[in-house]
Every structure is written in structure tokens, then in C-alpha cells.
Amino acid sequence: ENATDKGIVSYQKIPLPFEEKSEDIPATLEKTITKKASGKIKIFNEYSAASQRLIKNTRFESVSGKIYLIENSIVVPGMSTLAGKTIPGSIEVMVYGDAPGEEYNSSATDFTIPGFKGDPRYTKFYARSQTPLEGGFSGTIKVPSPEDQKSAIDRLKETLRSELVKKARAQIPEGFILYDNAIFMVFDDLNAINTQNPTHITVKGLLYGVMFDKSALSKFIAEKTIDSYDGSPVLVRNLADLKLKPKGEILDPANLKDISFTISGDALVVWDVDTEKLQNELVGVSKSDGFKNIIIKYPAIWRAEAVVRPFWKMNFPQNTSKITIEEALK
């Protein structure tokens, strides 16, 4: 990337941020599902300045009498003092219903810790919901088939790729080229299927494009293929017809630093001529000796002919707008 070493052609990247596409698919299969309600609570310690460990599966009882548990052991910080005011220690944690089912779904509520009953800590340790308790379910629902889900994911990937490639090509600066095989897609497959709503498929994807400066790539091709090439400016006129293919799979395009390609095809290499400079030099010169003396200074020109009208005029016009240069390939 942005290399200047001889024998290496540099490239620039076109990064496009994540975009997403969604599709709803029919639910055709019956499936028995059991899921525990869950939500985030904040546990408070108004008992002492010492921290308190709560072991895995510590129970929390809601106002309605439902029991919820924590999945891992946690430590509730002790109380602290700020500006003379006592502040309870607190920690946020996820809790899960004691059993699957909708009866454990609940709006925000308060909790006690039954394990502290009969202990002074019972009234000094408590918890409050930070989110609703939801997702609890037990029963039979209809879900899409795995085949339908996969087909939807594949369709969304193709649509996303097509749209991102179109956007990438619209960003190519003048004088650059982007090959199809130098476009790399990264998709978020793991989160395509929402377990809460398996009929709604969402695919996220981003694109990285590797584009080349046409002049630099043309010079590189000339250096590699033409023994007599002298380093003069050239342009491969049919760059888009050549076939470019990466050597090996590109696993991490986001962190790409260098890349090896093969490029093949019949390249039409044309020496580049500064036509604007040539027009200026031809102003007012004779169409015979003056013309020859100027053309000889351009090694990229194999042969040139001058046509001046009317035929009896001996010199080129005094205005460049009246001088037209037509290119004919050898």
C-alpha cells in the first residue's frame, strides 16, 4: 500500500462501512422452545464498608414472589463516603428466571435475597431492576426451516455485495481502476438470525476495494513484459480487459498491508504523449522542417504526419485551438 520501491506497484484501499439488509421469511416448522426470562438488576449494599461475595445461583426474590438467579459468582462493593454522605456499594448483573416460562416476564421491580433471611443483612442488601425481565417462554412456536434461513442469508449477501460494489465504483477517482477480484467483502453471519424473531433475517457487510493508479500499473506491466522499455510514460489502454487474481485467500482485508496478484491477458501498451505540450510547440512552425524537428523530440511517437489546410499554407496555425492531434496506434 502506497509503496514507492522499484518493482512494486502500489495500491489504495476503498473502505465502506458496515451496511445491513433484512428480509422476513415464512415460519413453516413447529418447534418446542423453553427459555428463561432475563434482565439486568443493580444490587445494593447498605450493610457495611466491606464487600460481599454472592455465589453462583444466588437467589433474588421479586415483589411478586418469583425467584431469579445469577449465573456467576459476583462481589458487591462495600459502602463509601463522599462529602460526608454515605453511598451504598452497588453492582449491575444479569438475572435469570428460576424456570422457563412467560410467568417470569415482568416489568421493573425490586428484589430481596432470601438467603439472608434471619440475618441483619436481609434488609440491608436489596436489588432493583435496570431493565424489564423478558424473553421467558415455554411452548410450541412456528419457526423457519434452516434451508429457508440459509437461502435468505445468501440472497441478502448477494444484494448487499451488489449495492456496496456499486457505491465503491462510484468513489473511484479519475485515473484509477478497481478489478472485481480486488473487491473483498466481510459479512457478519453469526448474528444474521435473531433468536427472538427467527423469521427476520438481517445480514451486515462491509467492503474493502483495492484500486490501482492506471499509470503506475501500466508502467509496472511495461517493465515486466517489454525488454526494450526505457521507463517512458505509458498507458495500457485495455487495463479493464486484463484478468487480475489474488494469490491465495485474503482472510483479513481490514488489516491488509501488501498483496500478491497475478495479472494476465493481451495488454495494449501505448506510449503516452503530452498532446497539450505538443500543440503549444507546433504553433506557427513550418509543416516541413519545423514539424520534423519537434516530433523528433518525442520518442513516444513512432511516426507522425502533418496535414495543413488549405494545402498551400506552409505553417501551422498561430492558435492551439486550431491544431488537432489525432492518435493512430502502430
CSV table of C-alpha atoms in Angstrom, one decimal:
chain,number,residue,atom,x,y,z
A,1,GLU,CA,0.0,0.0,0.0
A,2,ASN,CA,1.4,3.4,-1.1
A,3,ALA,CA,4.7,1.7,-1.9
A,4,THR,CA,7.5,3.5,-3.8
A,5,ASP,CA,10.0,0.7,-4.2
A,6,LYS,CA,11.0,-0.3,-7.7
A,7,GLY,CA,9.4,-3.5,-8.9
A,8,ILE,CA,6.3,-3.0,-6.7
A,9,VAL,CA,3.1,-1.4,-7.8
A,10,SER,CA,1.3,0.5,-5.1
A,11,TYR,CA,-2.5,0.4,-4.4
A,12,GLN,CA,-5.0,2.3,-2.4
A,13,LYS,CA,-8.0,1.0,-0.4
A,14,ILE,CA,-11.6,1.9,-0.6
A,15,PRO,CA,-13.2,1.1,2.7
A,16,LEU,CA,-17.0,1.2,3.0
A,17,PRO,CA,-18.6,1.0,6.5
A,18,PHE,CA,-21.0,-1.8,7.6
A,19,GLU,CA,-24.4,-1.7,5.9
A,20,GLU,CA,-27.2,-4.1,6.5
A,21,LYS,CA,-30.1,-5.7,4.6
A,22,SER,CA,-33.1,-7.5,6.2
A,23,GLU,CA,-35.8,-9.9,5.0
A,24,ASP,CA,-38.8,-11.6,6.6
A,25,ILE,CA,-39.3,-15.3,5.7
A,26,PRO,CA,-42.2,-17.6,6.5
A,27,ALA,CA,-42.3,-19.8,9.5
A,28,THR,CA,-43.1,-23.4,8.4
A,29,LEU,CA,-41.8,-25.7,11.1
A,30,GLU,CA,-43.2,-26.3,14.7
A,31,LYS,CA,-40.6,-26.2,17.4
A,32,THR,CA,-40.8,-26.6,21.2
A,33,ILE,CA,-39.0,-23.8,23.0
A,34,THR,CA,-38.2,-23.3,26.6
A,35,LYS,CA,-36.5,-20.0,27.6
A,36,LYS,CA,-35.9,-18.3,30.8
A,37,ALA,CA,-36.8,-14.6,31.3
A,38,SER,CA,-33.8,-12.4,31.9
A,39,GLY,CA,-33.0,-8.8,32.8
A,40,LYS,CA,-30.4,-6.5,34.4
A,41,ILE,CA,-30.6,-5.6,38.1
A,42,LYS,CA,-28.5,-3.4,40.3
A,43,ILE,CA,-27.6,-4.9,43.7
A,44,PHE,CA,-27.1,-2.5,46.7
A,45,ASN,CA,-25.0,-3.0,49.8
A,46,GLU,CA,-26.2,-0.7,52.7
A,47,TYR,CA,-24.8,-3.1,55.3
A,48,SER,CA,-21.1,-2.3,55.7
A,49,ALA,CA,-18.0,-0.9,54.1
A,50,ALA,CA,-16.8,-4.4,53.5
A,51,SER,CA,-17.5,-6.1,50.1
A,52,GLN,CA,-19.9,-9.1,50.0
A,53,ARG,CA,-19.4,-12.1,47.7
A,54,LEU,CA,-22.6,-13.7,46.3
A,55,ILE,CA,-22.0,-17.2,45.0
A,56,LYS,CA,-23.3,-18.6,41.7
A,57,ASN,CA,-27.1,-19.2,41.7
A,58,THR,CA,-27.7,-16.8,44.5
A,59,ARG,CA,-31.5,-16.3,44.5
A,60,PHE,CA,-33.3,-13.0,44.3
A,61,GLU,CA,-37.0,-12.8,45.1
A,62,SER,CA,-39.2,-10.2,43.3
A,63,VAL,CA,-42.1,-8.3,44.9
A,64,SER,CA,-44.4,-10.8,43.2
A,65,GLY,CA,-42.6,-13.8,44.8
A,66,LYS,CA,-40.8,-15.0,41.7
A,67,ILE,CA,-37.3,-16.3,42.1
A,68,TYR,CA,-34.4,-15.2,39.8
A,69,LEU,CA,-30.8,-16.3,39.9
A,70,ILE,CA,-27.3,-15.0,38.9
A,71,GLU,CA,-25.3,-17.3,36.7
A,72,ASN,CA,-21.8,-16.5,38.1
A,73,SER,CA,-20.3,-15.5,41.5
A,74,ILE,CA,-20.0,-11.7,42.0
A,75,VAL,CA,-18.7,-9.3,44.6
A,76,VAL,CA,-20.9,-6.4,45.8
A,77,PRO,CA,-18.7,-3.4,46.8
A,78,GLY,CA,-19.0,-2.0,50.3
A,79,MET,CA,-20.4,1.3,51.3
A,80,SER,CA,-18.3,4.5,50.7
A,81,THR,CA,-18.5,8.1,51.9
A,82,LEU,CA,-18.5,11.2,49.7
A,83,ALA,CA,-18.7,14.7,51.0
A,84,GLY,CA,-19.9,13.3,54.4
A,85,LYS,CA,-22.7,11.3,52.7
A,86,THR,CA,-22.8,7.5,52.8
A,87,ILE,CA,-23.2,5.9,49.4
A,88,PRO,CA,-24.3,2.2,49.1
A,89,GLY,CA,-22.0,-0.1,47.3
A,90,SER,CA,-23.6,-1.4,44.1
A,91,ILE,CA,-23.0,-3.7,41.1
A,92,GLU,CA,-25.1,-4.4,38.0
A,93,VAL,CA,-25.7,-8.1,36.9
A,94,MET,CA,-28.0,-10.2,34.8
A,95,VAL,CA,-30.5,-12.4,36.5
A,96,TYR,CA,-32.5,-15.3,35.0
A,97,GLY,CA,-35.8,-16.9,35.9
A,98,ASP,CA,-35.7,-19.9,38.2
A,99,ALA,CA,-37.6,-21.8,35.5
A,100,PRO,CA,-38.6,-21.2,31.8
A,101,GLY,CA,-42.0,-19.6,31.1
A,102,GLU,CA,-43.8,-16.4,30.5
A,103,GLU,CA,-44.8,-16.1,34.1
A,104,TYR,CA,-41.3,-14.9,34.9
A,105,ASN,CA,-41.6,-12.0,32.5
A,106,SER,CA,-42.1,-8.8,34.5
A,107,SER,CA,-41.8,-5.0,34.4
A,108,ALA,CA,-39.1,-3.4,36.5
A,109,THR,CA,-39.4,-4.5,40.2
A,110,ASP,CA,-37.5,-4.7,43.5
A,111,PHE,CA,-35.8,-7.8,44.9
A,112,THR,CA,-34.7,-9.2,48.3
A,113,ILE,CA,-32.1,-12.0,48.9
A,114,PRO,CA,-33.9,-15.0,50.5
A,115,GLY,CA,-30.6,-16.5,51.6
A,116,PHE,CA,-30.1,-13.6,54.1
A,117,LYS,CA,-33.5,-14.1,55.9
A,118,GLY,CA,-33.0,-14.1,59.7
A,119,ASP,CA,-29.7,-12.2,59.2
A,120,PRO,CA,-29.2,-8.4,59.6
A,121,ARG,CA,-28.1,-8.3,56.0
A,122,TYR,CA,-31.6,-9.2,54.8
A,123,THR,CA,-32.9,-5.6,55.0
A,124,LYS,CA,-29.5,-4.1,54.0
A,125,PHE,CA,-28.9,-5.9,50.8
A,126,TYR,CA,-31.5,-5.4,48.0
A,127,ALA,CA,-31.8,-5.1,44.3
A,128,ARG,CA,-33.7,-3.1,41.7
A,129,SER,CA,-34.4,-3.8,38.0
A,130,GLN,CA,-32.5,-1.8,35.5
A,131,THR,CA,-34.4,-3.4,32.6
A,132,PRO,CA,-37.6,-5.3,32.3
A,133,LEU,CA,-37.4,-9.1,32.8
A,134,GLU,CA,-38.4,-10.6,29.5
A,135,GLY,CA,-37.9,-13.4,27.0
A,136,GLY,CA,-39.4,-16.1,29.2
A,137,PHE,CA,-41.3,-18.7,27.1
A,138,SER,CA,-42.3,-22.4,27.2
A,139,GLY,CA,-44.4,-23.9,24.4
A,140,THR,CA,-44.6,-24.6,20.7
A,141,ILE,CA,-44.0,-21.9,18.1
A,142,LYS,CA,-43.5,-21.9,14.4
A,143,VAL,CA,-40.0,-21.1,13.0
A,144,PRO,CA,-38.5,-21.0,9.5
A,145,SER,CA,-36.7,-24.0,8.2
A,146,PRO,CA,-32.8,-23.9,8.3
A,147,GLU,CA,-32.9,-24.2,4.5
A,148,ASP,CA,-35.1,-21.1,4.2
A,149,GLN,CA,-32.9,-19.2,6.6
A,150,LYS,CA,-29.7,-20.1,4.7
A,151,SER,CA,-31.3,-19.1,1.4
A,152,ALA,CA,-32.4,-15.7,2.8
A,153,ILE,CA,-28.9,-15.1,4.1
A,154,ASP,CA,-27.4,-15.9,0.7
A,155,ARG,CA,-29.8,-13.6,-1.1
A,156,LEU,CA,-29.1,-10.7,1.4
A,157,LYS,CA,-25.4,-11.2,1.0
A,158,GLU,CA,-25.7,-11.0,-2.8
A,159,THR,CA,-27.9,-7.9,-2.7
A,160,LEU,CA,-25.5,-6.3,-0.2
A,161,ARG,CA,-22.5,-7.1,-2.2
A,162,SER,CA,-24.1,-5.7,-5.4
A,163,GLU,CA,-25.0,-2.4,-3.7
A,164,LEU,CA,-21.7,-1.9,-2.0
A,165,VAL,CA,-19.7,-2.7,-5.2
A,166,LYS,CA,-21.8,0.0,-7.0
A,167,LYS,CA,-21.0,2.5,-4.2
A,168,ALA,CA,-17.3,1.6,-4.3
A,169,ARG,CA,-17.1,2.1,-8.1
A,170,ALA,CA,-18.8,5.5,-7.7
A,171,GLN,CA,-15.9,6.5,-5.5
A,172,ILE,CA,-13.1,5.6,-7.8
A,173,PRO,CA,-11.0,8.7,-8.6
A,174,GLU,CA,-10.1,9.7,-12.2
A,175,GLY,CA,-7.1,7.6,-13.4
A,176,PHE,CA,-7.7,4.6,-11.1
A,177,ILE,CA,-9.1,1.1,-11.8
A,178,LEU,CA,-10.8,-1.4,-9.5
A,179,TYR,CA,-10.9,-5.0,-10.5
A,180,ASP,CA,-13.7,-7.3,-9.4
A,181,ASN,CA,-11.2,-9.8,-7.9
A,182,ALA,CA,-9.7,-6.9,-5.8
A,183,ILE,CA,-13.0,-6.4,-4.0
A,184,PHE,CA,-13.3,-8.1,-0.6
A,185,MET,CA,-16.4,-8.5,1.4
A,186,VAL,CA,-16.7,-9.2,5.2
A,187,PHE,CA,-20.1,-10.4,6.4
A,188,ASP,CA,-21.5,-10.7,9.9
A,189,ASP,CA,-23.0,-14.2,9.7
A,190,LEU,CA,-23.2,-15.1,13.3
A,191,ASN,CA,-25.9,-12.5,14.1
A,192,ALA,CA,-27.9,-12.9,10.9
A,193,ILE,CA,-30.6,-14.9,12.7
A,194,ASN,CA,-32.3,-13.2,15.7
A,195,THR,CA,-33.2,-15.9,18.2
A,196,GLN,CA,-36.1,-13.7,19.5
A,197,ASN,CA,-37.5,-13.4,16.0
A,198,PRO,CA,-36.1,-16.1,13.7
A,199,THR,CA,-38.3,-15.1,10.8
A,200,HIS,CA,-36.5,-11.8,10.5
A,201,ILE,CA,-33.1,-12.2,8.9
A,202,THR,CA,-30.5,-9.4,8.9
A,203,VAL,CA,-27.1,-9.5,7.3
A,204,LYS,CA,-24.4,-6.9,7.8
A,205,GLY,CA,-21.5,-6.5,5.5
A,206,LEU,CA,-18.6,-4.2,4.7
A,207,LEU,CA,-16.4,-3.8,1.6
A,208,TYR,CA,-12.7,-3.2,1.0
A,209,GLY,CA,-11.6,-2.4,-2.5
A,210,VAL,CA,-8.0,-2.4,-3.7
A,211,MET,CA,-7.6,0.1,-6.6
A,212,PHE,CA,-4.6,0.9,-8.7
A,213,ASP,CA,-3.3,4.0,-10.4
A,214,LYS,CA,-3.6,3.3,-14.1
A,215,SER,CA,-0.4,5.0,-15.0
A,216,ALA,CA,1.6,3.1,-12.2
A,217,LEU,CA,0.1,-0.2,-13.1
A,218,SER,CA,0.7,0.4,-16.9
A,219,LYS,CA,4.4,1.2,-16.2
A,220,PHE,CA,4.7,-1.9,-14.0
A,221,ILE,CA,3.3,-4.1,-16.8
A,222,ALA,CA,5.6,-2.5,-19.3
A,223,GLU,CA,8.7,-3.0,-17.1
A,224,LYS,CA,7.8,-6.7,-16.6
A,225,THR,CA,7.0,-7.5,-20.2
A,226,ILE,CA,8.9,-5.3,-22.6
A,227,ASP,CA,12.7,-5.9,-22.7
A,228,SER,CA,13.4,-2.6,-24.5
A,229,TYR,CA,11.2,-0.4,-22.3
A,230,ASP,CA,13.0,2.7,-21.2
A,231,GLY,CA,10.8,3.9,-18.4
A,232,SER,CA,8.9,6.4,-20.5
A,233,PRO,CA,5.3,7.2,-19.6
A,234,VAL,CA,2.9,4.6,-21.0
A,235,LEU,CA,-0.7,3.6,-20.6
A,236,VAL,CA,-2.2,0.1,-21.1
A,237,ARG,CA,-5.3,1.1,-23.0
A,238,ASN,CA,-7.2,-2.1,-22.2
A,239,LEU,CA,-6.5,-2.5,-18.5
A,240,ALA,CA,-10.1,-3.3,-17.9
A,241,ASP,CA,-9.8,-6.4,-20.2
A,242,LEU,CA,-6.9,-7.9,-18.2
A,243,LYS,CA,-7.6,-10.6,-15.6
A,244,LEU,CA,-6.4,-9.9,-12.1
A,245,LYS,CA,-6.5,-12.6,-9.4
A,246,PRO,CA,-5.1,-12.6,-5.8
A,247,LYS,CA,-2.5,-15.3,-5.0
A,248,GLY,CA,-4.2,-17.1,-2.1
A,249,GLU,CA,-7.2,-16.2,0.0
A,250,ILE,CA,-7.5,-12.8,1.6
A,251,LEU,CA,-8.6,-13.6,5.2
A,252,ASP,CA,-8.3,-10.1,6.8
A,253,PRO,CA,-8.8,-7.3,4.3
A,254,ALA,CA,-9.2,-4.7,7.0
A,255,ASN,CA,-5.6,-5.1,8.0
A,256,LEU,CA,-4.2,-5.7,4.5
A,257,LYS,CA,-0.7,-4.3,4.1
A,258,ASP,CA,0.5,-6.0,0.9
A,259,ILE,CA,-1.0,-8.4,-1.5
A,260,SER,CA,0.2,-10.6,-4.4
A,261,PHE,CA,-1.7,-10.8,-7.6
A,262,THR,CA,-1.4,-12.4,-11.0
A,263,ILE,CA,-2.5,-10.3,-13.9
A,264,SER,CA,-2.9,-11.8,-17.4
A,265,GLY,CA,-4.2,-11.0,-20.9
A,266,ASP,CA,-3.1,-9.2,-24.0
A,267,ALA,CA,-2.0,-5.8,-22.9
A,268,LEU,CA,-2.2,-2.9,-25.4
A,269,VAL,CA,0.7,-0.7,-24.2
A,270,VAL,CA,0.7,2.8,-25.7
A,271,TRP,CA,3.4,5.3,-25.1
A,272,ASP,CA,1.9,8.4,-23.6
A,273,VAL,CA,2.3,11.8,-25.4
A,274,ASP,CA,1.7,15.1,-23.8
A,275,THR,CA,-0.6,16.4,-26.5
A,276,GLU,CA,-1.1,19.8,-24.9
A,277,LYS,CA,2.6,20.4,-24.8
A,278,LEU,CA,2.9,19.2,-28.4
A,279,GLN,CA,0.1,21.6,-29.6
A,280,ASN,CA,1.9,24.5,-28.0
A,281,GLU,CA,5.2,23.7,-29.6
A,282,LEU,CA,3.6,23.4,-33.1
A,283,VAL,CA,2.1,26.9,-33.0
A,284,GLY,CA,3.4,28.8,-36.1
A,285,VAL,CA,6.1,26.3,-37.1
A,286,SER,CA,6.7,25.2,-40.7
A,287,LYS,CA,4.9,22.0,-41.7
A,288,SER,CA,8.1,20.5,-43.0
A,289,ASP,CA,11.4,21.0,-41.1
A,290,GLY,CA,9.9,22.7,-38.1
A,291,PHE,CA,7.4,19.9,-37.7
A,292,LYS,CA,10.1,17.2,-38.0
A,293,ASN,CA,12.4,18.9,-35.5
A,294,ILE,CA,9.7,19.0,-32.9
A,295,ILE,CA,8.4,15.4,-33.5
A,296,ILE,CA,12.0,14.0,-33.1
A,297,LYS,CA,12.0,15.2,-29.5
A,298,TYR,CA,9.1,12.8,-28.7
A,299,PRO,CA,10.5,9.3,-28.5
A,300,ALA,CA,7.0,8.0,-27.8
A,301,ILE,CA,5.9,9.0,-31.3
A,302,TRP,CA,6.8,6.3,-33.8
A,303,ARG,CA,5.7,8.2,-36.9
A,304,ALA,CA,3.8,11.5,-37.5
A,305,GLU,CA,2.2,13.2,-40.5
A,306,ALA,CA,1.2,16.8,-40.7
A,307,VAL,CA,-1.9,17.9,-42.7
A,308,VAL,CA,-2.3,21.7,-43.0
A,309,ARG,CA,-5.4,23.2,-44.7
A,310,PRO,CA,-5.6,24.9,-47.0
A,311,PHE,CA,-2.8,22.9,-48.6
A,312,TRP,CA,-0.9,26.0,-49.8
A,313,LYS,CA,-0.3,27.2,-46.2
A,314,MET,CA,3.3,26.5,-45.1
A,315,ASN,CA,3.0,26.9,-41.3
A,316,PHE,CA,0.8,25.6,-38.5
A,317,PRO,CA,-1.9,28.0,-37.2
A,318,GLN,CA,-1.0,30.6,-34.5
A,319,ASN,CA,-3.8,29.3,-32.3
A,320,THR,CA,-3.7,25.9,-30.5
A,321,SER,CA,-7.5,25.6,-30.7
A,322,LYS,CA,-7.0,25.2,-34.5
A,323,ILE,CA,-4.4,22.4,-34.1
A,324,THR,CA,-5.9,18.9,-33.8
A,325,ILE,CA,-3.9,15.9,-32.8
A,326,GLU,CA,-5.3,12.5,-33.9
A,327,GLU,CA,-3.8,9.3,-32.5
A,328,ALA,CA,-3.4,6.2,-34.6
A,329,LEU,CA,-1.9,3.1,-32.9
A,330,LYS,CA,1.0,1.3,-34.6
